[in-house]
Short mmCIF file of C-alpha atoms and ligand atoms in Angstrom, two decimals:
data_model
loop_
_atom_site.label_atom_id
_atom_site.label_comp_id
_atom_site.label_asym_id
_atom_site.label_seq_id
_atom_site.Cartn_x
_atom_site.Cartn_y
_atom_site.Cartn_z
CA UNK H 26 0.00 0.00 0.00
CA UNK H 27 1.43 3.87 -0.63
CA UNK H 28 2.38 5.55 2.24
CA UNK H 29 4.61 9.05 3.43
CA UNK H 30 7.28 7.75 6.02
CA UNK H 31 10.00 8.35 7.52
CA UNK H 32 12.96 6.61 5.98
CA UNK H 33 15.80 8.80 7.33
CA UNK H 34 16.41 11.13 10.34
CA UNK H 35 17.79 14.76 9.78
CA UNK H 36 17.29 17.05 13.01
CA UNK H 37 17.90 20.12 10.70
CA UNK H 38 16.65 18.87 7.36
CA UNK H 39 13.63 16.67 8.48
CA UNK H 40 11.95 16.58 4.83
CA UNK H 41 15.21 15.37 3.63
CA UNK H 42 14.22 12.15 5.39
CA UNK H 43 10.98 11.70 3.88
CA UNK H 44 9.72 8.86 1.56
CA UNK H 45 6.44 8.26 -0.34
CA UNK H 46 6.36 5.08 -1.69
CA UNK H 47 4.79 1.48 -1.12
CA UNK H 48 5.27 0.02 2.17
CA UNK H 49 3.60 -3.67 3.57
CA UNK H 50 -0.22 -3.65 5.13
CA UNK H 51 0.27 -2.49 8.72
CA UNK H 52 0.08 -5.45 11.18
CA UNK H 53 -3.13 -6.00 12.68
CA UNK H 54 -2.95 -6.93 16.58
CA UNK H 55 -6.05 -8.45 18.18
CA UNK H 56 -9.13 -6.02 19.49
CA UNK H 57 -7.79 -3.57 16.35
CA UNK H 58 -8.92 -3.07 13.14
CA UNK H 59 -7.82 -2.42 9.48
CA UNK H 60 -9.46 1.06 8.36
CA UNK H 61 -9.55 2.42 5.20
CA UNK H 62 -8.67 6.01 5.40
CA UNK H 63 -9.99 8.69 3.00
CA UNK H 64 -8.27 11.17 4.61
CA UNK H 65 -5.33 12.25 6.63
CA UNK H 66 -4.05 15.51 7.83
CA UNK H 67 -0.68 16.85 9.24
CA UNK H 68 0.76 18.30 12.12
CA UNK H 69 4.45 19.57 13.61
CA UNK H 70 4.86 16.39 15.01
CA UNK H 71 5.46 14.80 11.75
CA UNK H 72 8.27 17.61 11.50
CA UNK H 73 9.49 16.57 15.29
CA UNK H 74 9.15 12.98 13.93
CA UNK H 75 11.39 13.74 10.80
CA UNK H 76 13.56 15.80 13.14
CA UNK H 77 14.48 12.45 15.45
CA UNK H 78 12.05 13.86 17.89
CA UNK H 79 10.23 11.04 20.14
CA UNK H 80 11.31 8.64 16.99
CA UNK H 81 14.62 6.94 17.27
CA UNK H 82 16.17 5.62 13.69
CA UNK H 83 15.63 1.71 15.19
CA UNK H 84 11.92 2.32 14.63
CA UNK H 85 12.54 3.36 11.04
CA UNK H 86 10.31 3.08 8.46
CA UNK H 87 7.77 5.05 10.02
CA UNK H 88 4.52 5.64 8.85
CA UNK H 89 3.88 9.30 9.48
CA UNK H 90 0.75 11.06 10.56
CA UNK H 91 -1.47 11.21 13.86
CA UNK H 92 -4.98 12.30 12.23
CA UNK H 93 -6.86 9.97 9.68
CA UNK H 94 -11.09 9.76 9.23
CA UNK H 95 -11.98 6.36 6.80
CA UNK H 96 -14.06 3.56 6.69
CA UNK H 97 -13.96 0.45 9.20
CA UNK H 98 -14.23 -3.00 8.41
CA UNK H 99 -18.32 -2.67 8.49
CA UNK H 100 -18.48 0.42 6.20
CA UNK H 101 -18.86 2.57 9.06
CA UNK H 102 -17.76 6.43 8.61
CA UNK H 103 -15.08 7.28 11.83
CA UNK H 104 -12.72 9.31 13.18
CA UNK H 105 -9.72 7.70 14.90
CA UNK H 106 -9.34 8.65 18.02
CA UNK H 107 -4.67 9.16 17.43
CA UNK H 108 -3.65 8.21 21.49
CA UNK H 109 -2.94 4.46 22.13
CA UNK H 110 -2.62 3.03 25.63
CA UNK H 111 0.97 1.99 26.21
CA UNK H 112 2.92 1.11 29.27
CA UNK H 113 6.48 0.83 27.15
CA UNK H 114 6.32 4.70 27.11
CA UNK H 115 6.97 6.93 30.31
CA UNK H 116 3.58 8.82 29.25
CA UNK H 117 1.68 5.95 29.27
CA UNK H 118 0.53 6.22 25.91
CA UNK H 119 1.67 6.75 22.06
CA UNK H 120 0.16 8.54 19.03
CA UNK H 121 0.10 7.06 15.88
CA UNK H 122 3.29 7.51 13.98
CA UNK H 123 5.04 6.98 17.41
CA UNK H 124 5.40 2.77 18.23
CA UNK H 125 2.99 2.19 15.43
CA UNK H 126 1.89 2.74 11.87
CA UNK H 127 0.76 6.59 11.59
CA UNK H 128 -2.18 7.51 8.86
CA UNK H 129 -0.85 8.87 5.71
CA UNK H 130 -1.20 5.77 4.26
CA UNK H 131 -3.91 3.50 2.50
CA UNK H 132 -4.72 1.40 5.43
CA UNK H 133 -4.28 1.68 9.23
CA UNK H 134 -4.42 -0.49 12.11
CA UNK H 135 -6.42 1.26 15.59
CA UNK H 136 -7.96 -0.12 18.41
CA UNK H 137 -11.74 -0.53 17.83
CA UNK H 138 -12.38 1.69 20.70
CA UNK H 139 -10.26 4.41 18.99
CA UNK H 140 -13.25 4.29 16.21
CA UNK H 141 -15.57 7.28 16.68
CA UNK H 142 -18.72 7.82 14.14
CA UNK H 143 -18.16 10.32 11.87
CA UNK H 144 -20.94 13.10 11.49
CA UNK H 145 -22.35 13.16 8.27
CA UNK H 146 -22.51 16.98 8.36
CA UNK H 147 -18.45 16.90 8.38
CA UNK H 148 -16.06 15.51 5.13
CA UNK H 149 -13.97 13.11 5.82
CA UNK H 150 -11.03 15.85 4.74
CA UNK H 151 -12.52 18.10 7.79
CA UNK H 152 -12.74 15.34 10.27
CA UNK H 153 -9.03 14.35 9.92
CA UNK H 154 -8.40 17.76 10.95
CA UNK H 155 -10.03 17.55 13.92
CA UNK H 156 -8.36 14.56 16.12
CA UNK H 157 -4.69 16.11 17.37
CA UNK H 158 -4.24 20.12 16.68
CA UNK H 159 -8.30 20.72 16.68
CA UNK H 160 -8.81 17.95 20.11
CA UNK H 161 -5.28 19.77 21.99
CA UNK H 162 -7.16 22.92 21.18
CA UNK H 163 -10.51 21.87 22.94
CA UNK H 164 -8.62 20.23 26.05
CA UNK H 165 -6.65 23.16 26.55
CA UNK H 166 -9.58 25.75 26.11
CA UNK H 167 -12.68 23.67 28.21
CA UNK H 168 -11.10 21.05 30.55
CA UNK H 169 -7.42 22.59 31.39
CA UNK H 170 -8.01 25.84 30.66
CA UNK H 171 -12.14 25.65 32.46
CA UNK H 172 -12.95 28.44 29.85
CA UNK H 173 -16.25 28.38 31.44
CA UNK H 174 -15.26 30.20 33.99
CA UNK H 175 -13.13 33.05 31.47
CA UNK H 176 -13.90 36.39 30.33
CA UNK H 177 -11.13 36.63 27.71
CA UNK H 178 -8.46 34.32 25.76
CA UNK H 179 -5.45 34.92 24.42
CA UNK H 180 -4.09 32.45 21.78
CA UNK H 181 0.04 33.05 20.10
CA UNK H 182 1.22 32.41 17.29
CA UNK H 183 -2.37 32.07 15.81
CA UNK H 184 -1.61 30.85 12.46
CA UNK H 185 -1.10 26.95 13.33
CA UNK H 186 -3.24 24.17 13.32
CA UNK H 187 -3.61 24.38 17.24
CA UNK H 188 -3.83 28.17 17.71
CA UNK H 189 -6.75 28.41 14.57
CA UNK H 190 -8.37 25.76 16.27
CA UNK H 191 -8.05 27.82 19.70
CA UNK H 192 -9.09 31.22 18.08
CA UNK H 193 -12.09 29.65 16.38
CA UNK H 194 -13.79 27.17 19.27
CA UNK H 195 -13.43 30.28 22.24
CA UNK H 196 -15.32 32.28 19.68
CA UNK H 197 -17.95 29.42 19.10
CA UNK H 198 -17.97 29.45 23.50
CA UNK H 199 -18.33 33.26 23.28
CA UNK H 200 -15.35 34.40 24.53
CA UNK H 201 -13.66 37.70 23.81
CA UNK H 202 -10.47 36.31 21.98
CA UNK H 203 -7.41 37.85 21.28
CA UNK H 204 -4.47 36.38 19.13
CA UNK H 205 -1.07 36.90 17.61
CA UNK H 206 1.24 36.72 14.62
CA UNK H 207 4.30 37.87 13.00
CA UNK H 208 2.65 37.88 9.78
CA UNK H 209 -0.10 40.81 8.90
CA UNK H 210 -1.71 39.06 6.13
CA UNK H 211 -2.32 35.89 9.07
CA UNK H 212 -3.32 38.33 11.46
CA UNK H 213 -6.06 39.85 8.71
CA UNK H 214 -7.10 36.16 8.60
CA UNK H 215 -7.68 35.34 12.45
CA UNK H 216 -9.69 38.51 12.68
CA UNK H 217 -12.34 37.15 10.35
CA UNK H 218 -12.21 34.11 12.87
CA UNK H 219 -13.68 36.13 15.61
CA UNK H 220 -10.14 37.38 17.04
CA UNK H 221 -8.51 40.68 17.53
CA UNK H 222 -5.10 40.29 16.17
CA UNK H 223 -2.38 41.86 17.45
CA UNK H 224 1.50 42.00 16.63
CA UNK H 225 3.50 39.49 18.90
CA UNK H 226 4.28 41.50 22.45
CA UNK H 227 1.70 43.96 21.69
CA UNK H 228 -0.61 45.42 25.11
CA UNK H 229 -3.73 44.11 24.64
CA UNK H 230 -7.23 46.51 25.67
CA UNK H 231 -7.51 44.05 29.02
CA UNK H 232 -6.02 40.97 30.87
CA UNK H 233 -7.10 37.81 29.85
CA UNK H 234 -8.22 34.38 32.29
CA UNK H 235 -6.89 31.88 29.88
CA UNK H 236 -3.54 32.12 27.70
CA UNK H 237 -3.65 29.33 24.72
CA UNK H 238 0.80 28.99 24.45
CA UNK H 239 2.17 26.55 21.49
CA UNK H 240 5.25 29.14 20.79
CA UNK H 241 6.97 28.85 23.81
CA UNK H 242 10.07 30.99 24.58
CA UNK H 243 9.73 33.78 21.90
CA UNK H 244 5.70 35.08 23.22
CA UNK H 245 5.92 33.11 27.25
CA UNK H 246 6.83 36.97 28.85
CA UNK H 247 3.95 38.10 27.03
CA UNK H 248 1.78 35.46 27.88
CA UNK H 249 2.75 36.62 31.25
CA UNK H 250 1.76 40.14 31.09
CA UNK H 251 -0.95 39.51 29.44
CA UNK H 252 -2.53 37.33 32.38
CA UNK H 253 -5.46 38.52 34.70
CA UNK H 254 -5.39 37.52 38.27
CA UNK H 255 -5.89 33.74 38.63
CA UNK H 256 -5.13 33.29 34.83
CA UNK H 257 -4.57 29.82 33.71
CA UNK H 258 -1.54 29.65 31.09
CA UNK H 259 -1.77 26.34 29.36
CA UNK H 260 1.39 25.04 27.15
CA UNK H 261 0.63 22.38 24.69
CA UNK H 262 4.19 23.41 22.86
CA UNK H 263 7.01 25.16 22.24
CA UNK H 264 7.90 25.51 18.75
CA UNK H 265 10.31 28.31 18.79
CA UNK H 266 12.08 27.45 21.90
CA UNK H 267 11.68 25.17 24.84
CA UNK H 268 13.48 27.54 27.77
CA UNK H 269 11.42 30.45 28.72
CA UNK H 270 11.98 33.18 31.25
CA UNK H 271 9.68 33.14 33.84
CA UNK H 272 9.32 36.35 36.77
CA UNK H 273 8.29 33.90 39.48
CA UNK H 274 7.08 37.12 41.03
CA UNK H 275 4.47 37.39 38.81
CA UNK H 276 3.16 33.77 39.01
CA UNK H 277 2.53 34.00 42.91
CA UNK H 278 1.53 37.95 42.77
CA UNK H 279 -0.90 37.41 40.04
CA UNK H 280 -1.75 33.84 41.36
CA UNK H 281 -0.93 32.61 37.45
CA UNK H 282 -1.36 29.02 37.05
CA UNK H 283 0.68 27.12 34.34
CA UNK H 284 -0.85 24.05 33.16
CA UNK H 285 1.15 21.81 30.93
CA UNK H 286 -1.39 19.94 28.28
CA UNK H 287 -1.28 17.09 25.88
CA UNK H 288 -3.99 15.94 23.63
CA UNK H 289 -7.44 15.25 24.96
CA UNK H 290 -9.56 12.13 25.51
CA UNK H 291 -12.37 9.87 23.29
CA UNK H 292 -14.70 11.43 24.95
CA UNK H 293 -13.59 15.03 24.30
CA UNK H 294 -13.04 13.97 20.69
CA UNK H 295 -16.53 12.97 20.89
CA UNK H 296 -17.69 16.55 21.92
CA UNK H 297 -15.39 18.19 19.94
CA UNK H 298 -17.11 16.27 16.83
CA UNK H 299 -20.99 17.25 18.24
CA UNK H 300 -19.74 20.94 18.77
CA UNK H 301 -18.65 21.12 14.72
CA UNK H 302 -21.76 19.32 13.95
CA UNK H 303 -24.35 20.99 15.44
CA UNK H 304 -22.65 24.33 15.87
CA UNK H 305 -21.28 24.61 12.20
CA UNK H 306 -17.38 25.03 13.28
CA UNK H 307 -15.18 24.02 10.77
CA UNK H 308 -11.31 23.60 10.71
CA UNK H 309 -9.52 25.74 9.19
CA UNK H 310 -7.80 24.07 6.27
CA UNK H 311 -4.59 26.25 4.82
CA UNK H 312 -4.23 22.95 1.88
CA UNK H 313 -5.59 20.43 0.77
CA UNK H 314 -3.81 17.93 -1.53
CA UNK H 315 -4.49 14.29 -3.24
CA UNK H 316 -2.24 11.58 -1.57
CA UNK H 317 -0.14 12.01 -4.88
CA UNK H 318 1.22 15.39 -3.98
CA UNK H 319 1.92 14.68 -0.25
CA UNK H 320 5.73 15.71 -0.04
CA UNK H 321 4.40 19.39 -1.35
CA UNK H 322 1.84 19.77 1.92
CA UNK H 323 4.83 18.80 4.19
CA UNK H 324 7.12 20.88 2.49
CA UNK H 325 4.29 23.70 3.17
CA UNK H 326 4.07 22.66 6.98
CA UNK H 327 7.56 23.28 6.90
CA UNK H 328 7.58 26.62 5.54
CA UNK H 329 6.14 27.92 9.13
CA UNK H 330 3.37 29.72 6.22
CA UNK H 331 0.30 28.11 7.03
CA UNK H 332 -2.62 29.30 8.06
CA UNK H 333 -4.56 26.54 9.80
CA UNK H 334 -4.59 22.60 8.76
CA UNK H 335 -2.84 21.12 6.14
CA UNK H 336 -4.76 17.77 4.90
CA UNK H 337 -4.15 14.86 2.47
CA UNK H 338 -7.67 13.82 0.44
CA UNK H 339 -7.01 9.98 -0.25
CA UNK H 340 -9.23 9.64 -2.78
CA UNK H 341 -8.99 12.52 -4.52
N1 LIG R 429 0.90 18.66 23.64
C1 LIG R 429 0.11 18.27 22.66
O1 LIG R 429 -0.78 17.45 22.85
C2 LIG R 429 0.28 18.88 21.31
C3 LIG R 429 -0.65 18.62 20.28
C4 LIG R 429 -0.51 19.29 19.07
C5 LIG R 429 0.57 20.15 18.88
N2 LIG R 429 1.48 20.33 19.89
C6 LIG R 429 2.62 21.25 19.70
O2 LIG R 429 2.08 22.56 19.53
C7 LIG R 429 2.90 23.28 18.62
C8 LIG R 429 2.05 23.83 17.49
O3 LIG R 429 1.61 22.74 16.69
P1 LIG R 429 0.88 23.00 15.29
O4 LIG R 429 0.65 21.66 14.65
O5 LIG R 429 -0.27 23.93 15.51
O6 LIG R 429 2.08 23.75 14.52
P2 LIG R 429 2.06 24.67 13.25
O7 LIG R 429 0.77 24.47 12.54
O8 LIG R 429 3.34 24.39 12.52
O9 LIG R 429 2.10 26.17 13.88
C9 LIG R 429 3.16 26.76 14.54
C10 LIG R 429 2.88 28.29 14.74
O10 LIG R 429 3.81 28.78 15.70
C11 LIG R 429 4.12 30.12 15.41
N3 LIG R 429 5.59 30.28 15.40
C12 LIG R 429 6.52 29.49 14.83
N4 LIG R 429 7.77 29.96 15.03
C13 LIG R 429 7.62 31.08 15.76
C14 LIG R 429 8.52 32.05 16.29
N5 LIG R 429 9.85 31.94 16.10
N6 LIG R 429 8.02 33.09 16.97
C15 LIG R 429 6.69 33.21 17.14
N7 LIG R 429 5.78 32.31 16.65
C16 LIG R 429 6.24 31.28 15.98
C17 LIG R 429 3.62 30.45 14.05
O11 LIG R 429 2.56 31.39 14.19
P3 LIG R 429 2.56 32.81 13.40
O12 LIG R 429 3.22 32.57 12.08
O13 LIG R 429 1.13 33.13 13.32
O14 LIG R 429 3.31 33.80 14.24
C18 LIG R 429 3.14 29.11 13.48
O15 LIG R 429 2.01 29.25 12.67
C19 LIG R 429 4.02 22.34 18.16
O16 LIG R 429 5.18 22.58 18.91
C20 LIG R 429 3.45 20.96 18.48
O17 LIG R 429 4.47 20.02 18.71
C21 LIG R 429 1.35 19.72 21.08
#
């Protein structure tokens, strides 16, 4: 079957190390499932993954990918649900593309409980946007975050697949939502999201209860000063640096909590999935390309130019 893997490992050239070609059906381990996908989508982990990142070269070829929506064994339209229980890693779980077979391929092996219907109101392109960047978003925002309980959001470096997804669900909640990027023409484009977009390190017109942080070193200060009393900053990244400054003075002044996050459950998948189907959210999809032209959408992840998701249609 074709597939995009990893072949090679190049921390500084990660594309360098990518391969599209046919690869062997993916083993299928009892209580899983063989699903047919019609759609993938992307995320920076395949970059990390490329990078060496959480993959070491002994687990090479890797399937890549985290986020696939397809058809099971009985014709049923799902969503796979990308975390898989496992006690071999300190976290106690793996995401596709990690110990086993990711989704940009023609088939992939899940545990049947990782199968989640599909809403007919979303394609299967928009519902493989949905299960890493869109779920991280939700967690962070309702559970971690308890945007309930907020006023006001701030989301960096809004022009990823996580921060869109932020910008775009605490405007669906009704939050006032503010967001940054470098780029002007991005920050024209998260303002017709329901955002006011300002230039990294800007003062924003008040404090905010929840800060949505995927940047990491470059915007942490601001997502400091930014914070209302009792603010909850929650860090699901750090793409441009892992070692931020923190003024510990702030943190107990300001009573700041900072909550690390990672993914999300079924469940919230499950909600997540309602919300865009009754609600009429959408992702926001920067690409789209057929399975043939798959190197191009990871050479556009790469760029650090998108604007939202970038997803693979299988069957186009
Ligand atoms: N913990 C989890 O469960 C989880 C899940 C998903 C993702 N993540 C992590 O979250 C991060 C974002 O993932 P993603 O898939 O949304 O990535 P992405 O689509 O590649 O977006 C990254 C965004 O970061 C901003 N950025 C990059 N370099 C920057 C710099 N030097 N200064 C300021 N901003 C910069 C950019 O925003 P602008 O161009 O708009 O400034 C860019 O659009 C990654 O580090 C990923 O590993 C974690």
């Amino acid at each position: 079957m074709r597939a995009a893997y990893a072949s090679a490992l190049h921390p500084d050239e990660p594309l360098r190390g990518l391969t599209v070609a046919d690869l062997p059906e993916p083993h299928v381990p009892d209580g899983w499932v063989p699903v047919d996908v019609r759609a993938s989508s992307l995320n920076h982990h395949d970059l990390w993954s490329l990078r060496g990142v959480g993959l070491p070269a002994d687990r090479l070829p890797m399937i890549l990918g985290c986020d696939a929506a397809g058809v099971d064994p009985d014709g049923a339209e799902v969503v796979v649900f990308p975390v898989v229980e496992d006690k071999a890693d300190p976290r106690g779980y793996s995401l596709f593309s990690e110990r086993h077979p990711g989704t940009i391929a023609e088939r992939l092996a899940a545990p049947r409980e990782n199968l989640i219907p599909k809403p007919p109101e979303l394609s299967f392109v928009e519902a493989a946007c949905l299960p890493t960047a869109w779920l991280t978003a939700y967690h962070m925002l309702v559970t971690r975050g308890r945007i309930a309980d907020a006023s006001a959001v701030l989301v960096q470096g809004a022009g990823g697949g996580v921060s869109t997804a932020a910008v775009v669900l605490a405007a669906a909640l009704g939050k006032r939502v503010y967001a940054t990027s470098r780029d002007a023409g991005k920050r024209e484009r998260i303002a017709a999201l329901g955002a006011t977009a300002v230039e990294p390190g800007a003062r924003l017109a008040e404090r905010v209860d929840v800060v949505i942080e995927s940047v990491g070193a470059p915007t942490f200060d601001h997502s400091m000063k930014c914070s209302a009393p009792g603010a909850r900053i929650v860090v699901c990244g750090a793409t441009a640096g892992h070692r931020a400054e923190i003024d510990l003075r702030r943190v107990f002044a300001m009573q700041l909590e900072i909550l690390g996050s990672s993914m999300g459950t079924a469940a919230e998948l499950a909600g997540l999935l309602e919300l865009c189907a009754t609600r009429g959210v959408r992702p926001v999809i920067d690409t789209t390309v057929p399975f043939s032209e798959v190197g191009s959408a990871f050479a556009r992840l790469a760029s650090g130019d998108v604007f939202g998701k970038v997803a693979v249609d299988h069957q186009a």
